[in-house]
Every structure is written in structure tokens, then in C-alpha cells.
Coordinates of C-alpha atoms and ligand atoms in Angstrom, one line a residue:
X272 CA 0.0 0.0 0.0
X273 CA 1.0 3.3 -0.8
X274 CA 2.6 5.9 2.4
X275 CA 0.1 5.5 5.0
X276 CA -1.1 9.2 5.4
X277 CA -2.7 8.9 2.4
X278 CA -6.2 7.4 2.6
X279 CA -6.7 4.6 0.1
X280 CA -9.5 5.2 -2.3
X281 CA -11.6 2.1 -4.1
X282 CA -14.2 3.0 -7.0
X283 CA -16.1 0.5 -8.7
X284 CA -17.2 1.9 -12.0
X285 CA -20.5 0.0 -13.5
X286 CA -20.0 1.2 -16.5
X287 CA -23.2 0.3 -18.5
X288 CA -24.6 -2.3 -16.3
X289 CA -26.8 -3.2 -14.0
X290 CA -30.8 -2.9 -14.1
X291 CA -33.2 -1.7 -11.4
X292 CA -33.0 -5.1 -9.2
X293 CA -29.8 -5.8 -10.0
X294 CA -28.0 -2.3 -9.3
X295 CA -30.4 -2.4 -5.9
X296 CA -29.2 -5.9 -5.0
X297 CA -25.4 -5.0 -5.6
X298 CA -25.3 -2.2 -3.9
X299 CA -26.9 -3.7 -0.6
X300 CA -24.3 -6.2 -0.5
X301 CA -21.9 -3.5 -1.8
X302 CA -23.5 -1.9 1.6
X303 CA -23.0 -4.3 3.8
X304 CA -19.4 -6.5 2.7
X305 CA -17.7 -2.8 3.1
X306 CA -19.3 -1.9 6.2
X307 CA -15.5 -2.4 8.3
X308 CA -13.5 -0.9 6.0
X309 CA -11.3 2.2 7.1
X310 CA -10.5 3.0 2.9
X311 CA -12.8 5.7 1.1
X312 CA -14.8 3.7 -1.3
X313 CA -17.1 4.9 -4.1
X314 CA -19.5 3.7 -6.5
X315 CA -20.2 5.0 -10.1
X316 CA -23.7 3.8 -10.8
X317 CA -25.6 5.0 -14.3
X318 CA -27.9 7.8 -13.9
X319 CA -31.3 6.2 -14.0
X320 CA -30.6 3.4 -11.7
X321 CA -28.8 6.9 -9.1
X322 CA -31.8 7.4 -6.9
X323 CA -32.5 3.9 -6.4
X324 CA -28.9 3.2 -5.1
X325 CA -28.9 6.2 -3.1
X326 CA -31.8 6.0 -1.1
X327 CA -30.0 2.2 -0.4
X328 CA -26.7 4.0 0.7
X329 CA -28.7 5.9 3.0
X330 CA -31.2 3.5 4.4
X331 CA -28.0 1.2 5.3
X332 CA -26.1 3.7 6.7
X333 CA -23.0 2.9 4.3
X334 CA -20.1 5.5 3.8
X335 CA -20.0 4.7 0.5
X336 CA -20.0 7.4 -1.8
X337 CA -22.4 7.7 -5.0
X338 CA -20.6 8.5 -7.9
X339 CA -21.9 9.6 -11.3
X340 CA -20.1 8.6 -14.5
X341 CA -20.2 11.5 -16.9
X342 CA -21.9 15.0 -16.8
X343 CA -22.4 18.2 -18.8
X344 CA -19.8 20.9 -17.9
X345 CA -22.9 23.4 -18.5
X346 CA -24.7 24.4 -15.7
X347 CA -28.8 24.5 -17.5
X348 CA -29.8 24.9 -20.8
X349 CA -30.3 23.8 -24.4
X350 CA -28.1 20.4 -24.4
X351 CA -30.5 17.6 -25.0
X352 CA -30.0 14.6 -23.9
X353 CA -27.5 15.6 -20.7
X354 CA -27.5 15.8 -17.2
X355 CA -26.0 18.7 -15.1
X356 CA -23.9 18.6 -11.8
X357 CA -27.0 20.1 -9.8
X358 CA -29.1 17.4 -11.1
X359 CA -26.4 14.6 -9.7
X360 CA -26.5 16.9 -6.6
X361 CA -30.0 16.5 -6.4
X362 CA -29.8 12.6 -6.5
X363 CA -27.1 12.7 -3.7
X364 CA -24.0 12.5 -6.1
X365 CA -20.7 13.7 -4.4
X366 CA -18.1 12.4 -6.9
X367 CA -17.9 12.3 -10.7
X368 CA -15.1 10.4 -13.1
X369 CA -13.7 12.8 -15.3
X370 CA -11.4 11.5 -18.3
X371 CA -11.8 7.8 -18.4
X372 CA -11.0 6.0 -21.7
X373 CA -14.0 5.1 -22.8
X374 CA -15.5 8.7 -23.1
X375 CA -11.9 9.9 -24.5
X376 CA -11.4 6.8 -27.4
X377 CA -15.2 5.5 -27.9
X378 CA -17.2 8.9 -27.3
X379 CA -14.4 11.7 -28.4
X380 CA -13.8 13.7 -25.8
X381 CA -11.2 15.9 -25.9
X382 CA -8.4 17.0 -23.2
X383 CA -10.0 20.4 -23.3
X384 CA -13.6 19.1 -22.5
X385 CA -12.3 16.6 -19.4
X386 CA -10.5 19.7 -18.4
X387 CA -13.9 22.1 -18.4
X388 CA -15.9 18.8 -16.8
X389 CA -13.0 18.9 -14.5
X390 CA -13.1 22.4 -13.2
X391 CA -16.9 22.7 -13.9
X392 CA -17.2 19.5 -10.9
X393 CA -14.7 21.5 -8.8
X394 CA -16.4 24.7 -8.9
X395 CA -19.7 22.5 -8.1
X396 CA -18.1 21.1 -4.9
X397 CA -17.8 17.7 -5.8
X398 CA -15.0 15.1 -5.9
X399 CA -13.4 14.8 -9.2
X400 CA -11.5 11.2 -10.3
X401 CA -9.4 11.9 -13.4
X402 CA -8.9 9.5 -15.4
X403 CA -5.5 9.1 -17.9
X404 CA -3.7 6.4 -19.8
X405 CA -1.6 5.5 -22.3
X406 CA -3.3 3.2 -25.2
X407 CA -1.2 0.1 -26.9
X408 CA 0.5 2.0 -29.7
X409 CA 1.1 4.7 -27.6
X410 CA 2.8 2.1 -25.4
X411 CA 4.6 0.6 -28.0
X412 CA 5.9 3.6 -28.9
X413 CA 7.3 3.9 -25.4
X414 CA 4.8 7.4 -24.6
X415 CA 3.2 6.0 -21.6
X416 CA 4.7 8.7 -19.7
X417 CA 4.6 11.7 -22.3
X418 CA 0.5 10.9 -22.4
X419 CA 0.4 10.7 -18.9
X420 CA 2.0 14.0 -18.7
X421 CA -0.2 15.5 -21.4
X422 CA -3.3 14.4 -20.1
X423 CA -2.4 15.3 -16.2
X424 CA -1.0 19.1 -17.0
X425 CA -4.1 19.4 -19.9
X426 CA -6.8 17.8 -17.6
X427 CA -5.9 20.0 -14.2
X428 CA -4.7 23.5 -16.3
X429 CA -6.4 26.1 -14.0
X430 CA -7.5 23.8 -11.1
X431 CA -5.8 25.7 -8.3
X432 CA -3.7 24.3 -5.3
X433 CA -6.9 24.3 -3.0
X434 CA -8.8 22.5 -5.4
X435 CA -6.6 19.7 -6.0
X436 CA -7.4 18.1 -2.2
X437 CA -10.9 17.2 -4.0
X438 CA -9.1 15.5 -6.8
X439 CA -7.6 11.6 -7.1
X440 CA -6.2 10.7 -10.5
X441 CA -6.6 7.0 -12.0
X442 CA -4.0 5.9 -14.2
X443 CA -6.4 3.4 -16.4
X444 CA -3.5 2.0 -19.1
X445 CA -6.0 2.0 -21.8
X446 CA -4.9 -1.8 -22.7
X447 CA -5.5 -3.3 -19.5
X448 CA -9.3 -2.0 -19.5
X449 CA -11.7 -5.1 -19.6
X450 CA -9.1 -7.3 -21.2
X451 CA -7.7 -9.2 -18.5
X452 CA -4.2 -7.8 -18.7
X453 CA -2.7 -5.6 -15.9
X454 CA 0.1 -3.6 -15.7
X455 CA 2.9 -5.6 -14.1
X456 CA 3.1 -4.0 -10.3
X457 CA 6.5 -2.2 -11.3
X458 CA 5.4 -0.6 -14.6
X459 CA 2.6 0.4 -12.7
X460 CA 4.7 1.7 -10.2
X461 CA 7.0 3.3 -12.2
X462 CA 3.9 5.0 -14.1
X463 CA 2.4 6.0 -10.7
X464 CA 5.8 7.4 -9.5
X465 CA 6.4 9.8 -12.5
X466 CA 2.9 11.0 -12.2
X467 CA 3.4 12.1 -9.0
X468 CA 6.5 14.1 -10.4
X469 CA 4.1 15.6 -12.4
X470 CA 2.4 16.8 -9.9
X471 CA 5.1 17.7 -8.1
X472 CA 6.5 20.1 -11.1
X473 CA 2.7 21.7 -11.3
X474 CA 2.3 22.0 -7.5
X475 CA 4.8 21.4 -5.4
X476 CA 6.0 18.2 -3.4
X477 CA 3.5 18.9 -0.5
X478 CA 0.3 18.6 -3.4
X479 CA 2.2 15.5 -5.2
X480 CA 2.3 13.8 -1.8
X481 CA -0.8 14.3 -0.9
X482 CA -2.5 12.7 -3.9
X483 CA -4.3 9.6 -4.1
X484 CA -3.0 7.9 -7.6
X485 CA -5.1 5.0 -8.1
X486 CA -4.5 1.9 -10.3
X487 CA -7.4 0.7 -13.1
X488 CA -7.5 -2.1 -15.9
X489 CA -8.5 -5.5 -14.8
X490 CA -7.9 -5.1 -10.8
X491 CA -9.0 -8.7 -9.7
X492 CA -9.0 -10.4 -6.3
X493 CA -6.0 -12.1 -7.4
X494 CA -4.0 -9.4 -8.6
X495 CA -4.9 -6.6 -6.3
X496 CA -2.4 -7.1 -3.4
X497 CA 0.9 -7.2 -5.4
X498 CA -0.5 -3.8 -7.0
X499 CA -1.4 -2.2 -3.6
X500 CA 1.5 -3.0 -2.4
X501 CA 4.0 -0.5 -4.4
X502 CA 4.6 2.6 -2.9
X503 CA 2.9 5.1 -5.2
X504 CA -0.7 2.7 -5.5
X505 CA -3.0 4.1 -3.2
X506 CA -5.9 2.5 -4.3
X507 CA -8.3 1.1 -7.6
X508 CA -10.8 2.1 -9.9
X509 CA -12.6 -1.2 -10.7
X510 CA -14.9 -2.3 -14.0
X511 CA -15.9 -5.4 -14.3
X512 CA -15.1 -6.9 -10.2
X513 CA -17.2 -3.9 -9.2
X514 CA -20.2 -5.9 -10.4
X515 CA -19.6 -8.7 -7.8
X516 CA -19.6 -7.6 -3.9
X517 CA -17.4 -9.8 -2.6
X518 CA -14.8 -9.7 -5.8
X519 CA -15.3 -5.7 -5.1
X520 CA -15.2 -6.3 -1.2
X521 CA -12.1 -8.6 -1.5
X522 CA -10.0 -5.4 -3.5
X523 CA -11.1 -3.2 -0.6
X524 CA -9.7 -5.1 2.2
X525 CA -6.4 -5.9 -0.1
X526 CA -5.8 -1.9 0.7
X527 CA -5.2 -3.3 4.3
X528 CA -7.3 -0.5 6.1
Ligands
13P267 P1 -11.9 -3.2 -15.7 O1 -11.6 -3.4 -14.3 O2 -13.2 -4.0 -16.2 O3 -10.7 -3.5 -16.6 O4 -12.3 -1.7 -16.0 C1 -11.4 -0.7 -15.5 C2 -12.0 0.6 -15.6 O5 -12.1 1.1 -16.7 C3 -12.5 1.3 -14.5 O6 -12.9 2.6 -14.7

């Protein structure tokens, strides 16, 4: 596990899954298979099914947080089809993903649109996980690290100093997401490390240190421990183990809190 001031962090992102009895049912054992943890945990639940697992959260008592997974960075208006931070307020939403893969590569987003979603959930009080990662080629190429640094300076440009305390990034290698391939724990490592130098060049050491960097792309049961364990992992942003409780519970204790 990473340096033990920093508190570890577990999301499960559903992604597109889940119906009304099913996203109900997973997040009462969600509820209940966390309820000793010390980590921060958070789930990112699809906006239709967000009331439902909220008024769960509440009834159980759970310190789970409810995530959203995407959201307009306008506040009102004429954009059909989308769904504002007050709204995700309104159904008890207190962290958003910004930047994940999926929206970048499959949907087009843009660095310049994470970074206004970015800023826009900041401004709007709520906790903001950045996502960034290198895809295959770029991999190949051996730009894990430039991308990293392109995404991390273009994703936070303007987010001030005080701001960042609401932020954890996720490095999500693009390659390892839903395929069944991980980062070995050192690559990750090293990935994790030289993001925190990023941070340390935009901020300074006291901000890098601070910072939760978590670890996404087929975290398992199995494979969650040797991750944890490097210095610079301080937690997970989970896919397709979110959808289990006790494969979701079982990453949470592997933080050892
Ligand atoms: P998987 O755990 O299914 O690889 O997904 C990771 C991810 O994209 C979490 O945001």
C-alpha cells in the first residue's frame, strides 16, 4: 500500500450495467461487505438506476460514496440529452469520473472538455477522479509517460492548489481495460511514480504527496495485493469486479485498512 497518510481510495465503476433489481441488489451487499472498511470507497452507478442506489446508501447507513459517471460541464440549458452537476446533486451524487477511456477513445472527448468537466465539478463542490492512460500503440511507442504528462498538466490546467485536495487521479493504461491484462506491479509503479513528479512540477512536493493515484485495468481479487503494495498505488478504480460484492469487497480489504 502506498505511504500510510494517504487514505486509500476504491471506486467500482459499473459502467453500462446493472438494471433496477440488479444495481439495488449489488449495492446492498456492496453496503453491507464494506461496512468495516477504514478505505474511502465509491461507486459510479448509471444515472437512471442513481436514486435507487442512493436511497440504499442511506437507508444502510453505508459511507460509501455515489458516484456519477459522466456530466455536462454546463450548468442549465439547451443540451438535449445531458444531465447537469445540480441534477447529480440532487440525486445525492458527491463524486464524478472525469477523463476515463472510454469517453476519450469511444465517445471523443477531448483533453479540453475533461479539463472544463473537471473544473466545472470543482467549482460544483464535488470530488473529481481523473482518469488518464496510455493506449497500446502509444505504449509501444514507449509514450506511456509523455501521455500521462499530457493528459495530467491538460486535464488540471487552471484547477488551483486548494482544489486539488478534491481530486484523485486513476492511471487506467488504456490496454489493460476489460481485457484481463494488468500492468505488471513495477510498470505500474513506475507509471504511478512519475505521475506524482508531475504533480510535483505543477504544484509542489507537499500537493504530489498528498495525492491519491489510483491503479485501473482489470484489478481482480487475485492481482490486487501485489498492485497495492507499491509505494505510489494508493488505491483502484474497478470495471468489471465492481459488479460482484465480494470480488469488489475482496479489492477493498487488499488496501489493508
Ligand atoms: P476493468 O476493471 O473492467 O478492466 O475496468 C477498469 C476501468 O475502466 C475502471 O474505470
Amino acid at each position: 500500500m502506498g505511504t500510510s497518510h494517504r487514505k486509500p481510495f476504491v471506486g467500482g465503476n459499473w459502467k453500462m450495467n446493472t438494471n433496477a433489481e440488479s444495481a439495488t441488489a449489488l449495492i446492498g451487499a456492496v453496503s453491507d461487505r464494506l461496512r468495516a472498511s477504514g478505505a474511502e470507497t465509491a461507486v459510479y452507478v448509471p444515472f437512471v438506476y442513481l436514486r435507487e442506489v442512493d436511497t440504499v446508501i442511506k437507508q444502510s447507513g453505508s459511507a460509501v460514496r455515489l458516484g456519477a459517471q459522466d456530466f455536462s460541464e454546463k450548468p442549465d440549458g439547451a443540451m438535449t440529452g445531458c444531465i447537469s452537476l445540480s441534477m447529480l446533486r440532487d440525486c445525492g451524487v458527491t463524486s464524478v469520473l472525469t477523463g476515463h477511456s472510454e469517453r476519450r477513445h469511444i465517445i471523443g472527448e477531448t483533453d479540453a472538455l475533461v479539463n472544463a468537466k473537471t473544473r466545472a465539478a470543482l467549482d460544483a463542490g464535488m470530488q473529481v477522479v481523473l482518469c488518464i492512460g496510455e493506449q497500446l500503440d502509444e505504449r509501444e511507442a514507449g509514450q506511456t509517460d509523455a501521455v500521462n504528462e499530457r493528459q495530467l498538466r491538460a486535464g488540471l490546467d487552471g484547477v488551483s492548489k486548494e482544489q486539488l485536495g478534491m481530486v484523485v487521479i486513476a492511471y487506467e493504461p488504456v490496454w489493460a481495460i476489460g481485457t484481463g491484462k494488468t500492468a505488471t506491479p513495477d510498470d505500474a509503479q513506475d507509471a504511478h511514480a512519475k505521475i506524482r513528479g508531475v504533480l510535483a512540477a505543477m504544484y509542489d512536493q507537499d500537493a504530489a504527496t498528498q495525492m491519491r493515484i489510483l491503479y485501473g485495468g482489470s484489478m481482480k481479487p487475485g492481482n490486487a495485493g501485489e498492485l497495492l503494495a507499491m509505494a505510489d498505488i494508493d488505491g483502484g478504480l474497478i470495471g468489471g469486479a465492481s459488479l460482484n460484492a465480494d470480488d469488489f469487497g475482496a479489492i477493498v480489504d487488499a488496501t489493508g485498512v
